[in-house]
Amino acid sequence: NLTHGGSTLTIAADGSFVLEKALSAGRHVLSVEASDWIGRTLKSDLTVVVDLEAPKFTGLEPAAGSVVYCDTFPAEIKVRGRLDDAEARLKLGSDSLKLEDGAFEIELTLSEAGEVKLEFVARDFNERETRQQHAFTVKLRRYKALAKNAQGFMEYERVSDGMVMIE
């Protein structure tokens, strides 16, 4: 005998059964209980994920179109973001990226200033694909703001040689 929510399920000769239930998108746990003719019972929880659309990207950083300043090259730039589907597979080029609760982070080593163009590809369990193109610009920082001096003028450090300049 096999039941779900008090309703008896029909078991086929091969031991399989069908449980029809309308579920909304998301993760659901369905409980079934089996019992034998002696009265022994076994309860089992089945996890079902209803996924109705391809994964979506959110919170990509650095923001698209933004400028990232570096003091020297080569420079390490962290790119991070999130997928709304923590079960999805994510690639950047041929590299697979690890998702932790839907979040990802990759560190890029750049040897020169310029535009950085990336294409992420996410695939869910049902092989639905989302491609996200992401671009930002990396520039060499020429001056680093320090603080105002005693006379109230802003001081800057020239990154190339450490010389302090006044506004």
Short mmCIF file of N, CA and C in Angstrom, two decimals:
data_model
loop_
_atom_site.label_atom_id
_atom_site.label_comp_id
_atom_site.label_asym_id
_atom_site.label_seq_id
_atom_site.Cartn_x
_atom_site.Cartn_y
_atom_site.Cartn_z
N ASN A 1 0.85 -1.18 0.00
CA ASN A 1 0.00 0.00 0.00
C ASN A 1 0.90 1.25 0.00
N LEU A 2 0.60 2.21 -0.84
CA LEU A 2 1.39 3.45 -0.93
C LEU A 2 0.44 4.63 -0.88
N THR A 3 0.75 5.59 0.00
CA THR A 3 -0.14 6.75 0.15
C THR A 3 0.65 8.06 0.08
N HIS A 4 -0.07 9.10 -0.32
CA HIS A 4 0.45 10.47 -0.30
C HIS A 4 -0.69 11.37 0.16
N GLY A 5 -0.48 12.07 1.26
CA GLY A 5 -1.49 12.99 1.77
C GLY A 5 -2.82 12.31 2.05
N GLY A 6 -2.78 11.04 2.47
CA GLY A 6 -4.01 10.31 2.80
C GLY A 6 -4.65 9.62 1.61
N SER A 7 -4.17 9.88 0.39
CA SER A 7 -4.72 9.24 -0.82
C SER A 7 -3.86 8.05 -1.21
N THR A 8 -4.51 6.95 -1.57
CA THR A 8 -3.80 5.75 -1.99
C THR A 8 -3.34 5.89 -3.43
N LEU A 9 -2.08 5.53 -3.68
CA LEU A 9 -1.51 5.56 -5.02
C LEU A 9 -1.48 4.15 -5.58
N THR A 10 -1.71 4.02 -6.87
CA THR A 10 -1.69 2.71 -7.53
C THR A 10 -0.26 2.34 -7.88
N ILE A 11 0.14 1.14 -7.49
CA ILE A 11 1.49 0.66 -7.77
C ILE A 11 1.40 -0.31 -8.94
N ALA A 12 2.21 -0.05 -9.98
CA ALA A 12 2.25 -0.91 -11.16
C ALA A 12 2.99 -2.21 -10.83
N ALA A 13 2.88 -3.19 -11.71
CA ALA A 13 3.51 -4.50 -11.52
C ALA A 13 5.03 -4.38 -11.38
N ASP A 14 5.62 -3.37 -12.03
CA ASP A 14 7.09 -3.19 -11.95
C ASP A 14 7.51 -2.38 -10.73
N GLY A 15 6.54 -1.99 -9.88
CA GLY A 15 6.86 -1.24 -8.66
C GLY A 15 6.81 0.27 -8.83
N SER A 16 6.55 0.74 -10.03
CA SER A 16 6.49 2.19 -10.24
C SER A 16 5.11 2.72 -9.88
N PHE A 17 5.03 4.03 -9.70
CA PHE A 17 3.76 4.67 -9.40
C PHE A 17 3.76 6.07 -10.01
N VAL A 18 2.58 6.64 -10.14
CA VAL A 18 2.43 7.98 -10.67
C VAL A 18 1.76 8.84 -9.60
N LEU A 19 2.36 9.98 -9.35
CA LEU A 19 1.79 10.94 -8.40
C LEU A 19 1.58 12.24 -9.17
N GLU A 20 0.34 12.57 -9.42
CA GLU A 20 0.02 13.80 -10.14
C GLU A 20 -0.37 14.87 -9.15
N LYS A 21 0.30 16.02 -9.28
CA LYS A 21 0.02 17.11 -8.34
C LYS A 21 0.44 18.41 -9.01
N ALA A 22 -0.40 19.42 -8.96
CA ALA A 22 -0.06 20.73 -9.52
C ALA A 22 0.83 21.46 -8.51
N LEU A 23 2.00 21.91 -8.99
CA LEU A 23 2.95 22.60 -8.11
C LEU A 23 3.36 23.92 -8.75
N SER A 24 3.59 24.90 -7.92
CA SER A 24 4.10 26.19 -8.41
C SER A 24 5.61 26.08 -8.61
N ALA A 25 6.18 27.08 -9.25
CA ALA A 25 7.64 27.09 -9.46
C ALA A 25 8.36 27.09 -8.12
N GLY A 26 9.47 26.36 -8.06
CA GLY A 26 10.28 26.32 -6.84
C GLY A 26 10.55 24.89 -6.40
N ARG A 27 11.09 24.75 -5.21
CA ARG A 27 11.45 23.46 -4.64
C ARG A 27 10.33 22.99 -3.71
N HIS A 28 9.94 21.72 -3.88
CA HIS A 28 8.87 21.14 -3.07
C HIS A 28 9.32 19.79 -2.54
N VAL A 29 8.84 19.43 -1.36
CA VAL A 29 9.10 18.11 -0.79
C VAL A 29 7.75 17.38 -0.72
N LEU A 30 7.69 16.23 -1.40
CA LEU A 30 6.49 15.41 -1.39
C LEU A 30 6.76 14.17 -0.54
N SER A 31 5.86 13.90 0.37
CA SER A 31 6.03 12.75 1.26
C SER A 31 5.11 11.61 0.83
N VAL A 32 5.68 10.42 0.78
CA VAL A 32 4.89 9.22 0.50
C VAL A 32 5.15 8.22 1.63
N GLU A 33 4.15 7.38 1.86
CA GLU A 33 4.29 6.37 2.91
C GLU A 33 3.89 5.01 2.36
N ALA A 34 4.77 4.05 2.52
CA ALA A 34 4.50 2.68 2.07
C ALA A 34 4.26 1.80 3.28
N SER A 35 3.34 0.87 3.13
CA SER A 35 3.11 -0.08 4.22
C SER A 35 2.91 -1.47 3.61
N ASP A 36 3.32 -2.49 4.36
CA ASP A 36 3.16 -3.86 3.87
C ASP A 36 2.00 -4.54 4.59
N TRP A 37 1.74 -5.79 4.25
CA TRP A 37 0.59 -6.51 4.79
C TRP A 37 0.71 -6.81 6.29
N ILE A 38 1.97 -6.72 6.82
CA ILE A 38 2.18 -6.94 8.26
C ILE A 38 1.91 -5.67 9.05
N GLY A 39 1.92 -4.52 8.34
CA GLY A 39 1.68 -3.25 9.02
C GLY A 39 2.93 -2.41 9.21
N ARG A 40 4.07 -2.89 8.71
CA ARG A 40 5.28 -2.09 8.78
C ARG A 40 5.16 -0.93 7.79
N THR A 41 5.66 0.23 8.19
CA THR A 41 5.56 1.40 7.30
C THR A 41 6.94 2.04 7.10
N LEU A 42 7.06 2.68 5.96
CA LEU A 42 8.28 3.41 5.62
C LEU A 42 7.86 4.71 4.96
N LYS A 43 8.37 5.81 5.51
CA LYS A 43 8.04 7.12 4.95
C LYS A 43 9.25 7.63 4.17
N SER A 44 8.99 8.24 3.01
CA SER A 44 10.07 8.77 2.19
C SER A 44 9.68 10.15 1.66
N ASP A 45 10.65 11.05 1.67
CA ASP A 45 10.43 12.39 1.13
C ASP A 45 11.10 12.50 -0.23
N LEU A 46 10.35 12.98 -1.21
CA LEU A 46 10.86 13.18 -2.55
C LEU A 46 10.96 14.68 -2.81
N THR A 47 12.14 15.13 -3.21
CA THR A 47 12.32 16.55 -3.52
C THR A 47 12.10 16.75 -5.01
N VAL A 48 11.23 17.69 -5.33
CA VAL A 48 10.90 18.01 -6.72
C VAL A 48 11.16 19.50 -6.93
N VAL A 49 11.87 19.81 -8.03
CA VAL A 49 12.11 21.21 -8.38
C VAL A 49 11.33 21.52 -9.64
N VAL A 50 10.43 22.49 -9.55
CA VAL A 50 9.66 22.93 -10.71
C VAL A 50 10.36 24.18 -11.23
N ASP A 51 10.89 24.06 -12.43
CA ASP A 51 11.68 25.13 -13.04
C ASP A 51 11.00 25.51 -14.36
N LEU A 52 10.46 26.71 -14.42
CA LEU A 52 9.65 27.10 -15.58
C LEU A 52 10.35 28.04 -16.55
N GLU A 53 11.53 28.53 -16.20
CA GLU A 53 12.22 29.46 -17.10
C GLU A 53 13.73 29.34 -16.97
N ALA A 54 14.42 29.90 -17.96
CA ALA A 54 15.89 29.87 -17.98
C ALA A 54 16.44 30.71 -16.83
N PRO A 55 17.68 30.43 -16.40
CA PRO A 55 18.28 31.21 -15.31
C PRO A 55 18.44 32.69 -15.68
N LYS A 56 18.37 33.54 -14.66
CA LYS A 56 18.54 34.98 -14.87
C LYS A 56 19.73 35.48 -14.06
N PHE A 57 20.50 36.40 -14.65
CA PHE A 57 21.64 37.02 -13.98
C PHE A 57 21.18 38.27 -13.24
N THR A 58 21.76 38.49 -12.06
CA THR A 58 21.51 39.73 -11.31
C THR A 58 22.81 40.17 -10.65
N GLY A 59 22.89 41.44 -10.36
CA GLY A 59 23.97 41.99 -9.54
C GLY A 59 25.37 41.82 -10.07
N LEU A 60 25.56 41.88 -11.39
CA LEU A 60 26.92 41.76 -11.92
C LEU A 60 27.77 42.96 -11.52
N GLU A 61 28.97 42.68 -11.01
CA GLU A 61 29.93 43.72 -10.63
C GLU A 61 31.29 43.37 -11.20
N PRO A 62 32.06 44.34 -11.69
CA PRO A 62 31.73 45.75 -11.82
C PRO A 62 30.53 45.92 -12.75
N ALA A 63 29.78 46.99 -12.54
CA ALA A 63 28.57 47.23 -13.32
C ALA A 63 28.90 47.38 -14.80
N ALA A 64 27.96 46.98 -15.63
CA ALA A 64 28.14 47.10 -17.08
C ALA A 64 28.39 48.56 -17.44
N GLY A 65 29.40 48.79 -18.27
CA GLY A 65 29.73 50.15 -18.72
C GLY A 65 30.54 50.97 -17.74
N SER A 66 30.84 50.42 -16.57
CA SER A 66 31.58 51.18 -15.56
C SER A 66 33.08 51.21 -15.88
N VAL A 67 33.80 52.08 -15.16
CA VAL A 67 35.25 52.19 -15.30
C VAL A 67 35.88 51.74 -13.99
N VAL A 68 36.86 50.83 -14.10
CA VAL A 68 37.60 50.34 -12.95
C VAL A 68 39.02 50.88 -13.08
N TYR A 69 39.52 51.53 -12.03
CA TYR A 69 40.88 52.09 -12.06
C TYR A 69 41.84 51.18 -11.33
N CYS A 70 43.02 51.00 -11.92
CA CYS A 70 44.07 50.16 -11.33
C CYS A 70 45.33 51.01 -11.17
N ASP A 71 46.09 50.73 -10.12
CA ASP A 71 47.33 51.47 -9.88
C ASP A 71 48.48 50.95 -10.74
N THR A 72 48.49 49.64 -11.00
CA THR A 72 49.57 49.04 -11.79
C THR A 72 49.00 47.88 -12.62
N PHE A 73 49.77 47.45 -13.57
CA PHE A 73 49.45 46.25 -14.35
C PHE A 73 50.62 45.29 -14.24
N PRO A 74 50.41 43.99 -14.16
CA PRO A 74 49.12 43.33 -14.23
C PRO A 74 48.24 43.65 -13.02
N ALA A 75 46.93 43.60 -13.24
CA ALA A 75 45.96 43.94 -12.19
C ALA A 75 44.98 42.80 -12.02
N GLU A 76 44.56 42.59 -10.79
CA GLU A 76 43.56 41.57 -10.47
C GLU A 76 42.20 42.26 -10.32
N ILE A 77 41.24 41.83 -11.12
CA ILE A 77 39.89 42.40 -11.07
C ILE A 77 38.91 41.28 -10.73
N LYS A 78 38.10 41.50 -9.70
CA LYS A 78 37.08 40.51 -9.33
C LYS A 78 35.77 40.85 -10.02
N VAL A 79 35.21 39.83 -10.66
CA VAL A 79 33.90 39.95 -11.29
C VAL A 79 32.98 39.00 -10.53
N ARG A 80 31.84 39.53 -10.06
CA ARG A 80 30.92 38.69 -9.30
C ARG A 80 29.49 38.97 -9.71
N GLY A 81 28.63 38.06 -9.37
CA GLY A 81 27.21 38.19 -9.69
C GLY A 81 26.43 37.06 -9.09
N ARG A 82 25.20 36.92 -9.55
CA ARG A 82 24.30 35.92 -8.99
C ARG A 82 23.36 35.42 -10.07
N LEU A 83 23.01 34.14 -9.96
CA LEU A 83 21.96 33.55 -10.78
C LEU A 83 20.76 33.27 -9.89
N ASP A 84 19.57 33.40 -10.45
CA ASP A 84 18.38 33.12 -9.65
C ASP A 84 18.12 31.62 -9.49
N ASP A 85 18.92 30.80 -10.16
CA ASP A 85 18.80 29.35 -10.09
C ASP A 85 20.11 28.77 -9.55
N ALA A 86 20.12 28.42 -8.28
CA ALA A 86 21.34 27.92 -7.64
C ALA A 86 21.76 26.55 -8.17
N GLU A 87 20.87 25.87 -8.90
CA GLU A 87 21.17 24.54 -9.45
C GLU A 87 21.78 24.63 -10.85
N ALA A 88 21.83 25.83 -11.43
CA ALA A 88 22.29 25.99 -12.82
C ALA A 88 23.79 25.73 -12.93
N ARG A 89 24.22 25.49 -14.17
CA ARG A 89 25.65 25.37 -14.49
C ARG A 89 26.06 26.65 -15.19
N LEU A 90 27.25 27.16 -14.85
CA LEU A 90 27.69 28.45 -15.37
C LEU A 90 29.07 28.32 -15.98
N LYS A 91 29.24 28.94 -17.15
CA LYS A 91 30.55 28.95 -17.82
C LYS A 91 30.90 30.36 -18.24
N LEU A 92 32.20 30.63 -18.21
CA LEU A 92 32.78 31.84 -18.79
C LEU A 92 33.80 31.32 -19.79
N GLY A 93 33.46 31.42 -21.09
CA GLY A 93 34.29 30.77 -22.10
C GLY A 93 34.21 29.27 -21.90
N SER A 94 35.34 28.62 -21.81
CA SER A 94 35.35 27.16 -21.59
C SER A 94 35.49 26.80 -20.11
N ASP A 95 35.62 27.81 -19.25
CA ASP A 95 35.80 27.56 -17.81
C ASP A 95 34.46 27.46 -17.09
N SER A 96 34.29 26.39 -16.32
CA SER A 96 33.10 26.26 -15.48
C SER A 96 33.32 27.06 -14.20
N LEU A 97 32.30 27.79 -13.79
CA LEU A 97 32.38 28.58 -12.56
C LEU A 97 31.53 27.92 -11.49
N LYS A 98 32.00 27.99 -10.27
CA LYS A 98 31.31 27.39 -9.13
C LYS A 98 30.26 28.37 -8.61
N LEU A 99 29.07 27.85 -8.36
CA LEU A 99 28.00 28.63 -7.76
C LEU A 99 27.87 28.24 -6.29
N GLU A 100 27.75 29.25 -5.44
CA GLU A 100 27.47 29.01 -4.02
C GLU A 100 26.19 29.73 -3.69
N ASP A 101 25.12 28.96 -3.56
CA ASP A 101 23.79 29.50 -3.33
C ASP A 101 23.41 30.50 -4.43
N GLY A 102 23.84 30.22 -5.65
CA GLY A 102 23.53 31.07 -6.80
C GLY A 102 24.55 32.16 -7.08
N ALA A 103 25.47 32.41 -6.13
CA ALA A 103 26.46 33.48 -6.30
C ALA A 103 27.74 32.92 -6.94
N PHE A 104 28.40 33.77 -7.72
CA PHE A 104 29.67 33.38 -8.32
C PHE A 104 30.64 34.54 -8.27
N GLU A 105 31.94 34.19 -8.36
CA GLU A 105 33.00 35.20 -8.36
C GLU A 105 34.19 34.62 -9.12
N ILE A 106 34.79 35.46 -9.95
CA ILE A 106 35.98 35.06 -10.69
C ILE A 106 36.96 36.22 -10.64
N GLU A 107 38.25 35.90 -10.54
CA GLU A 107 39.29 36.92 -10.52
C GLU A 107 40.02 36.89 -11.86
N LEU A 108 40.02 38.02 -12.55
CA LEU A 108 40.69 38.13 -13.84
C LEU A 108 42.02 38.84 -13.65
N THR A 109 43.05 38.37 -14.32
CA THR A 109 44.35 39.05 -14.31
C THR A 109 44.48 39.78 -15.65
N LEU A 110 44.57 41.10 -15.58
CA LEU A 110 44.65 41.92 -16.78
C LEU A 110 46.04 42.52 -16.89
N SER A 111 46.60 42.48 -18.09
CA SER A 111 47.96 42.97 -18.30
C SER A 111 47.99 44.40 -18.83
N GLU A 112 46.83 44.93 -19.24
CA GLU A 112 46.81 46.29 -19.77
C GLU A 112 45.42 46.88 -19.64
N ALA A 113 45.37 48.21 -19.79
CA ALA A 113 44.10 48.92 -19.72
C ALA A 113 43.31 48.65 -20.99
N GLY A 114 42.00 48.84 -20.91
CA GLY A 114 41.15 48.67 -22.08
C GLY A 114 39.78 48.15 -21.70
N GLU A 115 38.99 47.84 -22.71
CA GLU A 115 37.65 47.33 -22.48
C GLU A 115 37.71 45.82 -22.24
N VAL A 116 37.00 45.37 -21.26
CA VAL A 116 36.91 43.94 -20.94
C VAL A 116 35.52 43.48 -21.36
N LYS A 117 35.47 42.49 -22.23
CA LYS A 117 34.21 41.93 -22.70
C LYS A 117 34.14 40.47 -22.29
N LEU A 118 33.07 40.12 -21.58
CA LEU A 118 32.87 38.76 -21.10
C LEU A 118 31.53 38.24 -21.58
N GLU A 119 31.45 36.93 -21.79
CA GLU A 119 30.15 36.32 -22.08
C GLU A 119 29.99 35.12 -21.16
N PHE A 120 29.00 35.21 -20.30
CA PHE A 120 28.64 34.12 -19.40
C PHE A 120 27.53 33.31 -20.04
N VAL A 121 27.56 31.99 -19.83
CA VAL A 121 26.51 31.10 -20.33
C VAL A 121 26.02 30.27 -19.15
N ALA A 122 24.74 30.39 -18.85
CA ALA A 122 24.13 29.62 -17.76
C ALA A 122 23.11 28.66 -18.36
N ARG A 123 23.11 27.42 -17.85
CA ARG A 123 22.15 26.41 -18.30
C ARG A 123 21.51 25.79 -17.06
N ASP A 124 20.20 25.63 -17.15
CA ASP A 124 19.51 24.99 -16.03
C ASP A 124 19.38 23.48 -16.27
N PHE A 125 18.72 22.81 -15.36
CA PHE A 125 18.56 21.36 -15.40
C PHE A 125 17.89 20.90 -16.70
N ASN A 126 17.02 21.73 -17.24
CA ASN A 126 16.28 21.39 -18.47
C ASN A 126 16.99 21.89 -19.72
N GLU A 127 18.27 22.28 -19.58
CA GLU A 127 19.12 22.75 -20.69
C GLU A 127 18.65 24.07 -21.29
N ARG A 128 17.84 24.84 -20.57
CA ARG A 128 17.50 26.18 -21.04
C ARG A 128 18.71 27.06 -20.79
N GLU A 129 19.03 27.87 -21.77
CA GLU A 129 20.29 28.62 -21.74
C GLU A 129 20.03 30.13 -21.69
N THR A 130 20.86 30.81 -20.92
CA THR A 130 20.87 32.27 -20.90
C THR A 130 22.30 32.71 -21.15
N ARG A 131 22.48 33.58 -22.13
CA ARG A 131 23.79 34.17 -22.42
C ARG A 131 23.77 35.61 -21.95
N GLN A 132 24.78 35.97 -21.18
CA GLN A 132 24.88 37.34 -20.65
C GLN A 132 26.20 37.95 -21.08
N GLN A 133 26.13 38.97 -21.92
CA GLN A 133 27.34 39.69 -22.30
C GLN A 133 27.53 40.81 -21.30
N HIS A 134 28.78 41.00 -20.89
CA HIS A 134 29.08 41.97 -19.84
C HIS A 134 30.37 42.68 -20.19
N ALA A 135 30.36 44.00 -20.19
CA ALA A 135 31.56 44.76 -20.54
C ALA A 135 31.77 45.91 -19.58
N PHE A 136 33.04 46.16 -19.27
CA PHE A 136 33.43 47.31 -18.47
C PHE A 136 34.83 47.72 -18.93
N THR A 137 35.27 48.90 -18.51
CA THR A 137 36.56 49.43 -18.95
C THR A 137 37.52 49.49 -17.78
N VAL A 138 38.77 49.14 -18.05
CA VAL A 138 39.83 49.23 -17.03
C VAL A 138 40.80 50.31 -17.48
N LYS A 139 41.09 51.23 -16.55
CA LYS A 139 42.03 52.32 -16.85
C LYS A 139 43.11 52.38 -15.78
N LEU A 140 44.26 52.92 -16.18
CA LEU A 140 45.36 53.13 -15.24
C LEU A 140 45.08 54.40 -14.46
N ARG A 141 45.13 54.30 -13.14
CA ARG A 141 44.94 55.47 -12.29
C ARG A 141 46.22 56.29 -12.32
N ARG A 142 46.11 57.54 -12.66
CA ARG A 142 47.28 58.42 -12.73
C ARG A 142 47.54 59.11 -11.40
N TYR A 143 46.46 59.49 -10.71
CA TYR A 143 46.59 60.20 -9.44
C TYR A 143 45.64 59.59 -8.42
N LYS A 144 46.11 59.49 -7.19
CA LYS A 144 45.31 58.96 -6.10
C LYS A 144 45.05 60.10 -5.12
N ALA A 145 43.78 60.37 -4.82
CA ALA A 145 43.43 61.43 -3.87
C ALA A 145 43.92 61.05 -2.48
N LEU A 146 44.57 62.00 -1.80
CA LEU A 146 45.06 61.76 -0.44
C LEU A 146 44.15 62.42 0.58
N ALA A 147 44.33 63.71 0.80
CA ALA A 147 43.53 64.46 1.77
C ALA A 147 43.80 65.94 1.56
N LYS A 148 43.07 66.78 2.27
CA LYS A 148 43.33 68.22 2.21
C LYS A 148 44.52 68.52 3.13
N ASN A 149 45.38 69.43 2.67
CA ASN A 149 46.53 69.80 3.49
C ASN A 149 46.13 70.90 4.48
N ALA A 150 47.10 71.41 5.26
CA ALA A 150 46.84 72.42 6.29
C ALA A 150 46.26 73.71 5.71
N GLN A 151 46.57 74.00 4.46
CA GLN A 151 46.05 75.20 3.81
C GLN A 151 44.68 74.98 3.17
N GLY A 152 44.17 73.77 3.24
CA GLY A 152 42.84 73.48 2.70
C GLY A 152 42.83 73.03 1.25
N PHE A 153 44.03 72.80 0.68
CA PHE A 153 44.09 72.34 -0.71
C PHE A 153 44.15 70.80 -0.74
N MET A 154 43.53 70.25 -1.75
CA MET A 154 43.53 68.79 -1.91
C MET A 154 44.87 68.33 -2.43
N GLU A 155 45.41 67.26 -1.83
CA GLU A 155 46.68 66.70 -2.28
C GLU A 155 46.43 65.37 -2.98
N TYR A 156 47.22 65.13 -4.03
CA TYR A 156 47.11 63.91 -4.82
C TYR A 156 48.49 63.29 -4.95
N GLU A 157 48.53 61.98 -5.00
CA GLU A 157 49.79 61.28 -5.23
C GLU A 157 49.81 60.78 -6.67
N ARG A 158 50.87 61.12 -7.39
CA ARG A 158 51.01 60.59 -8.74
C ARG A 158 51.44 59.13 -8.60
N VAL A 159 50.64 58.23 -9.14
CA VAL A 159 50.82 56.80 -8.95
C VAL A 159 52.15 56.32 -9.53
N SER A 160 52.56 56.86 -10.66
CA SER A 160 53.75 56.37 -11.34
C SER A 160 55.03 56.53 -10.51
N ASP A 161 55.14 57.61 -9.72
CA ASP A 161 56.40 57.83 -8.98
C ASP A 161 56.20 58.24 -7.53
N GLY A 162 54.96 58.33 -7.06
CA GLY A 162 54.70 58.66 -5.67
C GLY A 162 54.80 60.14 -5.34
N MET A 163 55.04 61.00 -6.32
CA MET A 163 55.16 62.43 -6.07
C MET A 163 53.81 63.00 -5.64
N VAL A 164 53.81 63.86 -4.62
CA VAL A 164 52.60 64.48 -4.11
C VAL A 164 52.40 65.81 -4.81
N MET A 165 51.20 66.03 -5.29
CA MET A 165 50.85 67.25 -6.02
C MET A 165 49.71 67.92 -5.28
N ILE A 166 49.59 69.23 -5.46
CA ILE A 166 48.53 69.99 -4.82
C ILE A 166 47.58 70.50 -5.90
N GLU A 167 46.33 70.51 -5.58
CA GLU A 167 45.28 70.97 -6.49
C GLU A 167 45.40 72.46 -6.74
#
